[in-house]
Amino acid sequence: MAASKCSRLAGERSRQFLASVDTFLFDCDGVLWRGDEAVPGAPELVTGLRNSGKRVFYLTNNSTKTRAMYADKLGRLGFGAEAAEVFGTAYCTARYLRDVARLRGKVYLIGGPALSRELEAAGIAHVGGGPEPVTGGMKEWAGLEKDPDVRAVVVGFDEHFSYMKLTRALHYLREPGCLFIATNTDTRLPLEGGAAIPGTGCLVRAVETAAHRQAQVIGKPNSYLYDCVVSECGLDPARTVMVGDRLDTDIQMGSRCGIRTLLTLTGFSGLEDVKSQQESGNLSMVPDFYVDSVADLLPALSAVEH
């Protein structure tokens, strides 16, 4: 693609690039795998990066898996990750509430079992989760009983999202001191064959609309996942790259954090999207480099290793 910022990595440019990077931050779905199948060549690339002394971390907006669950999946697909290398929004939301917000009280949770487990692991009490059937009518809904110890509302992916949960969240968020946290704001989850389902951002927007408040967002493109890696593991921004498939999350987060960005075309965003962002002047969503697949780096990695 003829663009001053978005350059294809190939040949000698790939070798120079790999030599200049110590730490790789990978998004997962659409980058390393699609559904339950690894992107061809991706496990070999990650293994090769490790063998050549590079550090690898996984940054994902998906709140439906704990760190341990992600490590299990990475292992099954041939990536061999440790849980401590995974920075997902379920874990990082719990960490934010414990270490940054220093929450003293309970969470009202709109989210799934993984988010619940990460909150428990962080010592954060919570209510909610699971289905909440509709009972009564408008008068009863307006008078729903509240847990007096709730000090935060957290919204993640929740297949049981309902009008009752929306109403309960509104009741808590009418208190100005109640924190409002969202794991991420991805509006669609792309699936195989071009299909898609609504993402967490749809639920967040519904709660924001009802509460007349904006959520504090933990996931990409905000910097907190990156901040967690820096805090727990340390890294040199000048020798770090964010590898992702979405301009509005992965690439924009990398730009905001002052690190280089690499777009892979195996997932959500394509070169036409990049061109559109360039023409609009949104350079924070234009990657520094792109590849058709992360596996395109394998020849250059072999050259570096030898």
JSON list of C-alpha atoms in Angstrom, two decimals, residues 122-265:
[
{"chain": "A", "resi": 122, "resn": "ALA", "atom": "CA", "xyz": [-8.87, -9.98, 43.56]},
{"chain": "A", "resi": 123, "resn": "GLY", "atom": "CA", "xyz": [-10.91, -10.12, 46.76]},
{"chain": "A", "resi": 124, "resn": "ILE", "atom": "CA", "xyz": [-13.76, -8.00, 45.38]},
{"chain": "A", "resi": 125, "resn": "ALA", "atom": "CA", "xyz": [-17.26, -8.92, 46.52]},
{"chain": "A", "resi": 126, "resn": "HIS", "atom": "CA", "xyz": [-20.00, -8.68, 43.92]},
{"chain": "A", "resi": 127, "resn": "VAL", "atom": "CA", "xyz": [-23.68, -9.30, 43.27]},
{"chain": "A", "resi": 128, "resn": "GLY", "atom": "CA", "xyz": [-25.45, -9.96, 40.00]},
{"chain": "A", "resi": 129, "resn": "GLY", "atom": "CA", "xyz": [-24.39, -12.36, 37.28]},
{"chain": "A", "resi": 130, "resn": "GLY", "atom": "CA", "xyz": [-26.56, -15.01, 35.64]},
{"chain": "A", "resi": 131, "resn": "PRO", "atom": "CA", "xyz": [-30.13, -14.51, 34.41]},
{"chain": "A", "resi": 132, "resn": "GLU", "atom": "CA", "xyz": [-32.51, -12.07, 36.08]},
{"chain": "A", "resi": 133, "resn": "PRO", "atom": "CA", "xyz": [-36.10, -12.84, 35.06]},
{"chain": "A", "resi": 134, "resn": "VAL", "atom": "CA", "xyz": [-38.67, -10.09, 34.69]},
{"chain": "A", "resi": 135, "resn": "THR", "atom": "CA", "xyz": [-41.01, -9.80, 37.66]},
{"chain": "A", "resi": 136, "resn": "GLY", "atom": "CA", "xyz": [-43.72, -7.27, 38.47]},
{"chain": "A", "resi": 137, "resn": "GLY", "atom": "CA", "xyz": [-44.38, -4.12, 36.49]},
{"chain": "A", "resi": 138, "resn": "MET", "atom": "CA", "xyz": [-43.17, -0.55, 36.18]},
{"chain": "A", "resi": 139, "resn": "LYS", "atom": "CA", "xyz": [-43.94, 0.36, 39.79]},
{"chain": "A", "resi": 140, "resn": "GLU", "atom": "CA", "xyz": [-41.97, -2.63, 41.07]},
{"chain": "A", "resi": 141, "resn": "TRP", "atom": "CA", "xyz": [-39.11, -1.97, 38.65]},
{"chain": "A", "resi": 142, "resn": "ALA", "atom": "CA", "xyz": [-38.81, 1.62, 39.86]},
{"chain": "A", "resi": 143, "resn": "GLY", "atom": "CA", "xyz": [-38.62, 0.36, 43.45]},
{"chain": "A", "resi": 144, "resn": "LEU", "atom": "CA", "xyz": [-36.12, -2.49, 43.06]},
{"chain": "A", "resi": 145, "resn": "GLU", "atom": "CA", "xyz": [-34.30, -3.19, 46.30]},
{"chain": "A", "resi": 146, "resn": "LYS", "atom": "CA", "xyz": [-30.63, -2.19, 46.24]},
{"chain": "A", "resi": 147, "resn": "ASP", "atom": "CA", "xyz": [-27.69, -3.74, 48.06]},
{"chain": "A", "resi": 148, "resn": "PRO", "atom": "CA", "xyz": [-26.47, -0.84, 50.24]},
{"chain": "A", "resi": 149, "resn": "ASP", "atom": "CA", "xyz": [-22.85, -2.01, 49.95]},
{"chain": "A", "resi": 150, "resn": "VAL", "atom": "CA", "xyz": [-22.63, -1.70, 46.15]},
{"chain": "A", "resi": 151, "resn": "ARG", "atom": "CA", "xyz": [-20.13, 1.00, 45.20]},
{"chain": "A", "resi": 152, "resn": "ALA", "atom": "CA", "xyz": [-19.49, 0.15, 41.54]},
{"chain": "A", "resi": 153, "resn": "VAL", "atom": "CA", "xyz": [-21.27, -1.13, 38.45]},
{"chain": "A", "resi": 154, "resn": "VAL", "atom": "CA", "xyz": [-19.17, -3.23, 36.06]},
{"chain": "A", "resi": 155, "resn": "VAL", "atom": "CA", "xyz": [-20.39, -4.04, 32.54]},
{"chain": "A", "resi": 156, "resn": "GLY", "atom": "CA", "xyz": [-18.76, -6.84, 30.55]},
{"chain": "A", "resi": 157, "resn": "PHE", "atom": "CA", "xyz": [-20.05, -9.32, 28.03]},
{"chain": "A", "resi": 158, "resn": "ASP", "atom": "CA", "xyz": [-23.26, -10.85, 29.40]},
{"chain": "A", "resi": 159, "resn": "GLU", "atom": "CA", "xyz": [-25.46, -13.15, 27.35]},
{"chain": "A", "resi": 160, "resn": "HIS", "atom": "CA", "xyz": [-28.13, -12.72, 30.04]},
{"chain": "A", "resi": 161, "resn": "PHE", "atom": "CA", "xyz": [-28.30, -8.93, 29.66]},
{"chain": "A", "resi": 162, "resn": "SER", "atom": "CA", "xyz": [-31.90, -7.84, 30.22]},
{"chain": "A", "resi": 163, "resn": "TYR", "atom": "CA", "xyz": [-34.20, -4.94, 30.98]},
{"chain": "A", "resi": 164, "resn": "MET", "atom": "CA", "xyz": [-34.13, -5.92, 34.64]},
{"chain": "A", "resi": 165, "resn": "LYS", "atom": "CA", "xyz": [-30.34, -5.72, 34.74]},
{"chain": "A", "resi": 166, "resn": "LEU", "atom": "CA", "xyz": [-30.41, -2.38, 32.94]},
{"chain": "A", "resi": 167, "resn": "THR", "atom": "CA", "xyz": [-32.93, -1.06, 35.46]},
{"chain": "A", "resi": 168, "resn": "ARG", "atom": "CA", "xyz": [-30.91, -2.30, 38.43]},
{"chain": "A", "resi": 169, "resn": "ALA", "atom": "CA", "xyz": [-27.72, -0.75, 37.04]},
{"chain": "A", "resi": 170, "resn": "LEU", "atom": "CA", "xyz": [-29.55, 2.58, 36.64]},
{"chain": "A", "resi": 171, "resn": "HIS", "atom": "CA", "xyz": [-30.66, 2.49, 40.27]},
{"chain": "A", "resi": 172, "resn": "TYR", "atom": "CA", "xyz": [-27.06, 2.07, 41.48]},
{"chain": "A", "resi": 173, "resn": "LEU", "atom": "CA", "xyz": [-25.60, 4.61, 39.05]},
{"chain": "A", "resi": 174, "resn": "ARG", "atom": "CA", "xyz": [-27.99, 7.33, 40.17]},
{"chain": "A", "resi": 175, "resn": "GLU", "atom": "CA", "xyz": [-25.68, 7.59, 43.18]},
{"chain": "A", "resi": 176, "resn": "PRO", "atom": "CA", "xyz": [-22.89, 10.00, 42.11]},
{"chain": "A", "resi": 177, "resn": "GLY", "atom": "CA", "xyz": [-20.30, 8.11, 44.15]},
{"chain": "A", "resi": 178, "resn": "CYS", "atom": "CA", "xyz": [-20.98, 4.79, 42.41]},
{"chain": "A", "resi": 179, "resn": "LEU", "atom": "CA", "xyz": [-18.17, 3.90, 39.98]},
{"chain": "A", "resi": 180, "resn": "PHE", "atom": "CA", "xyz": [-19.13, 2.92, 36.45]},
{"chain": "A", "resi": 181, "resn": "ILE", "atom": "CA", "xyz": [-16.65, 0.57, 34.77]},
{"chain": "A", "resi": 182, "resn": "ALA", "atom": "CA", "xyz": [-16.82, -1.12, 31.36]},
{"chain": "A", "resi": 183, "resn": "THR", "atom": "CA", "xyz": [-14.48, -3.90, 30.30]},
{"chain": "A", "resi": 184, "resn": "ASN", "atom": "CA", "xyz": [-14.49, -2.72, 26.67]},
{"chain": "A", "resi": 185, "resn": "THR", "atom": "CA", "xyz": [-16.63, -1.07, 24.03]},
{"chain": "A", "resi": 186, "resn": "ASP", "atom": "CA", "xyz": [-16.25, -3.37, 21.00]},
{"chain": "A", "resi": 187, "resn": "THR", "atom": "CA", "xyz": [-19.65, -3.18, 19.32]},
{"chain": "A", "resi": 188, "resn": "ARG", "atom": "CA", "xyz": [-19.41, -6.37, 17.26]},
{"chain": "A", "resi": 189, "resn": "LEU", "atom": "CA", "xyz": [-17.74, -9.74, 17.64]},
{"chain": "A", "resi": 190, "resn": "PRO", "atom": "CA", "xyz": [-16.79, -11.04, 14.17]},
{"chain": "A", "resi": 191, "resn": "LEU", "atom": "CA", "xyz": [-17.22, -14.77, 13.58]},
{"chain": "A", "resi": 192, "resn": "GLU", "atom": "CA", "xyz": [-16.18, -17.20, 10.88]},
{"chain": "A", "resi": 193, "resn": "GLY", "atom": "CA", "xyz": [-17.63, -16.68, 7.42]},
{"chain": "A", "resi": 194, "resn": "GLY", "atom": "CA", "xyz": [-18.32, -12.97, 7.85]},
{"chain": "A", "resi": 195, "resn": "ALA", "atom": "CA", "xyz": [-20.96, -13.44, 10.57]},
{"chain": "A", "resi": 196, "resn": "ALA", "atom": "CA", "xyz": [-21.06, -11.19, 13.64]},
{"chain": "A", "resi": 197, "resn": "ILE", "atom": "CA", "xyz": [-22.85, -10.90, 16.97]},
{"chain": "A", "resi": 198, "resn": "PRO", "atom": "CA", "xyz": [-23.36, -7.84, 19.21]},
{"chain": "A", "resi": 199, "resn": "GLY", "atom": "CA", "xyz": [-20.39, -7.05, 21.43]},
{"chain": "A", "resi": 200, "resn": "THR", "atom": "CA", "xyz": [-20.00, -5.63, 24.93]},
{"chain": "A", "resi": 201, "resn": "GLY", "atom": "CA", "xyz": [-20.10, -2.07, 23.62]},
{"chain": "A", "resi": 202, "resn": "CYS", "atom": "CA", "xyz": [-23.80, -2.47, 22.84]},
{"chain": "A", "resi": 203, "resn": "LEU", "atom": "CA", "xyz": [-24.52, -3.31, 26.49]},
{"chain": "A", "resi": 204, "resn": "VAL", "atom": "CA", "xyz": [-22.29, -0.49, 27.73]},
{"chain": "A", "resi": 205, "resn": "ARG", "atom": "CA", "xyz": [-24.07, 2.01, 25.51]},
{"chain": "A", "resi": 206, "resn": "ALA", "atom": "CA", "xyz": [-27.46, 0.91, 26.82]},
{"chain": "A", "resi": 207, "resn": "VAL", "atom": "CA", "xyz": [-26.35, 1.44, 30.44]},
{"chain": "A", "resi": 208, "resn": "GLU", "atom": "CA", "xyz": [-24.71, 4.77, 29.60]},
{"chain": "A", "resi": 209, "resn": "THR", "atom": "CA", "xyz": [-27.90, 5.94, 27.91]},
{"chain": "A", "resi": 210, "resn": "ALA", "atom": "CA", "xyz": [-30.08, 4.97, 30.85]},
{"chain": "A", "resi": 211, "resn": "ALA", "atom": "CA", "xyz": [-27.73, 6.36, 33.50]},
{"chain": "A", "resi": 212, "resn": "HIS", "atom": "CA", "xyz": [-26.79, 9.58, 31.66]},
{"chain": "A", "resi": 213, "resn": "ARG", "atom": "CA", "xyz": [-23.19, 8.73, 32.51]},
{"chain": "A", "resi": 214, "resn": "GLN", "atom": "CA", "xyz": [-20.09, 7.55, 30.66]},
{"chain": "A", "resi": 215, "resn": "ALA", "atom": "CA", "xyz": [-18.23, 4.44, 31.75]},
{"chain": "A", "resi": 216, "resn": "GLN", "atom": "CA", "xyz": [-14.55, 4.28, 32.59]},
{"chain": "A", "resi": 217, "resn": "VAL", "atom": "CA", "xyz": [-13.30, 1.83, 29.94]},
{"chain": "A", "resi": 218, "resn": "ILE", "atom": "CA", "xyz": [-10.57, -0.66, 30.84]},
{"chain": "A", "resi": 219, "resn": "GLY", "atom": "CA", "xyz": [-9.91, -2.25, 27.45]},
{"chain": "A", "resi": 220, "resn": "LYS", "atom": "CA", "xyz": [-8.26, -1.10, 24.24]},
{"chain": "A", "resi": 221, "resn": "PRO", "atom": "CA", "xyz": [-7.97, 1.54, 22.85]},
{"chain": "A", "resi": 222, "resn": "ASN", "atom": "CA", "xyz": [-7.46, 2.90, 26.37]},
{"chain": "A", "resi": 223, "resn": "SER", "atom": "CA", "xyz": [-4.02, 2.34, 27.81]},
{"chain": "A", "resi": 224, "resn": "TYR", "atom": "CA", "xyz": [-4.77, 0.37, 30.97]},
{"chain": "A", "resi": 225, "resn": "LEU", "atom": "CA", "xyz": [-3.99, -3.11, 29.59]},
{"chain": "A", "resi": 226, "resn": "TYR", "atom": "CA", "xyz": [-0.63, -1.77, 28.43]},
{"chain": "A", "resi": 227, "resn": "ASP", "atom": "CA", "xyz": [-0.11, -0.05, 31.78]},
{"chain": "A", "resi": 228, "resn": "CYS", "atom": "CA", "xyz": [-0.65, -3.39, 33.50]},
{"chain": "A", "resi": 229, "resn": "VAL", "atom": "CA", "xyz": [2.07, -5.03, 31.41]},
{"chain": "A", "resi": 230, "resn": "VAL", "atom": "CA", "xyz": [4.46, -2.17, 32.16]},
{"chain": "A", "resi": 231, "resn": "SER", "atom": "CA", "xyz": [3.66, -2.32, 35.89]},
{"chain": "A", "resi": 232, "resn": "GLU", "atom": "CA", "xyz": [3.96, -6.09, 36.28]},
{"chain": "A", "resi": 233, "resn": "CYS", "atom": "CA", "xyz": [6.64, -6.97, 33.73]},
{"chain": "A", "resi": 234, "resn": "GLY", "atom": "CA", "xyz": [8.41, -3.80, 32.58]},
{"chain": "A", "resi": 235, "resn": "LEU", "atom": "CA", "xyz": [9.29, -3.04, 28.97]},
{"chain": "A", "resi": 236, "resn": "ASP", "atom": "CA", "xyz": [11.09, -0.54, 26.76]},
{"chain": "A", "resi": 237, "resn": "PRO", "atom": "CA", "xyz": [8.47, 1.33, 24.68]},
{"chain": "A", "resi": 238, "resn": "ALA", "atom": "CA", "xyz": [11.03, 2.03, 21.95]},
{"chain": "A", "resi": 239, "resn": "ARG", "atom": "CA", "xyz": [11.56, -1.73, 21.48]},
{"chain": "A", "resi": 240, "resn": "THR", "atom": "CA", "xyz": [7.92, -2.83, 21.80]},
{"chain": "A", "resi": 241, "resn": "VAL", "atom": "CA", "xyz": [5.24, -3.44, 19.16]},
{"chain": "A", "resi": 242, "resn": "MET", "atom": "CA", "xyz": [1.48, -3.93, 19.37]},
{"chain": "A", "resi": 243, "resn": "VAL", "atom": "CA", "xyz": [0.23, -6.52, 16.87]},
{"chain": "A", "resi": 244, "resn": "GLY", "atom": "CA", "xyz": [-3.50, -6.46, 16.16]},
{"chain": "A", "resi": 245, "resn": "ASP", "atom": "CA", "xyz": [-6.28, -6.80, 13.61]},
{"chain": "A", "resi": 246, "resn": "ARG", "atom": "CA", "xyz": [-8.45, -3.81, 14.60]},
{"chain": "A", "resi": 247, "resn": "LEU", "atom": "CA", "xyz": [-7.63, -0.18, 13.92]},
{"chain": "A", "resi": 248, "resn": "ASP", "atom": "CA", "xyz": [-10.04, 1.20, 16.53]},
{"chain": "A", "resi": 249, "resn": "THR", "atom": "CA", "xyz": [-8.70, -0.89, 19.42]},
{"chain": "A", "resi": 250, "resn": "ASP", "atom": "CA", "xyz": [-5.26, -2.46, 18.89]},
{"chain": "A", "resi": 251, "resn": "ILE", "atom": "CA", "xyz": [-3.68, 0.12, 16.61]},
{"chain": "A", "resi": 252, "resn": "GLN", "atom": "CA", "xyz": [-5.16, 3.14, 18.37]},
{"chain": "A", "resi": 253, "resn": "MET", "atom": "CA", "xyz": [-4.02, 1.84, 21.76]},
{"chain": "A", "resi": 254, "resn": "GLY", "atom": "CA", "xyz": [-0.48, 1.35, 20.47]},
{"chain": "A", "resi": 255, "resn": "SER", "atom": "CA", "xyz": [-0.47, 4.88, 19.07]},
{"chain": "A", "resi": 256, "resn": "ARG", "atom": "CA", "xyz": [-1.72, 6.33, 22.35]},
{"chain": "A", "resi": 257, "resn": "CYS", "atom": "CA", "xyz": [0.97, 4.46, 24.28]},
{"chain": "A", "resi": 258, "resn": "GLY", "atom": "CA", "xyz": [3.76, 5.63, 21.99]},
{"chain": "A", "resi": 259, "resn": "ILE", "atom": "CA", "xyz": [4.76, 2.20, 20.71]},
{"chain": "A", "resi": 260, "resn": "ARG", "atom": "CA", "xyz": [4.97, 0.89, 17.16]},
{"chain": "A", "resi": 261, "resn": "THR", "atom": "CA", "xyz": [1.99, -0.88, 15.66]},
{"chain": "A", "resi": 262, "resn": "LEU", "atom": "CA", "xyz": [1.60, -3.79, 13.25]},
{"chain": "A", "resi": 263, "resn": "LEU", "atom": "CA", "xyz": [-1.70, -4.64, 11.54]},
{"chain": "A", "resi": 264, "resn": "THR", "atom": "CA", "xyz": [-2.38, -8.19, 10.40]},
{"chain": "A", "resi": 265, "resn": "LEU", "atom": "CA", "xyz": [-5.04, -8.68, 7.73]}
]
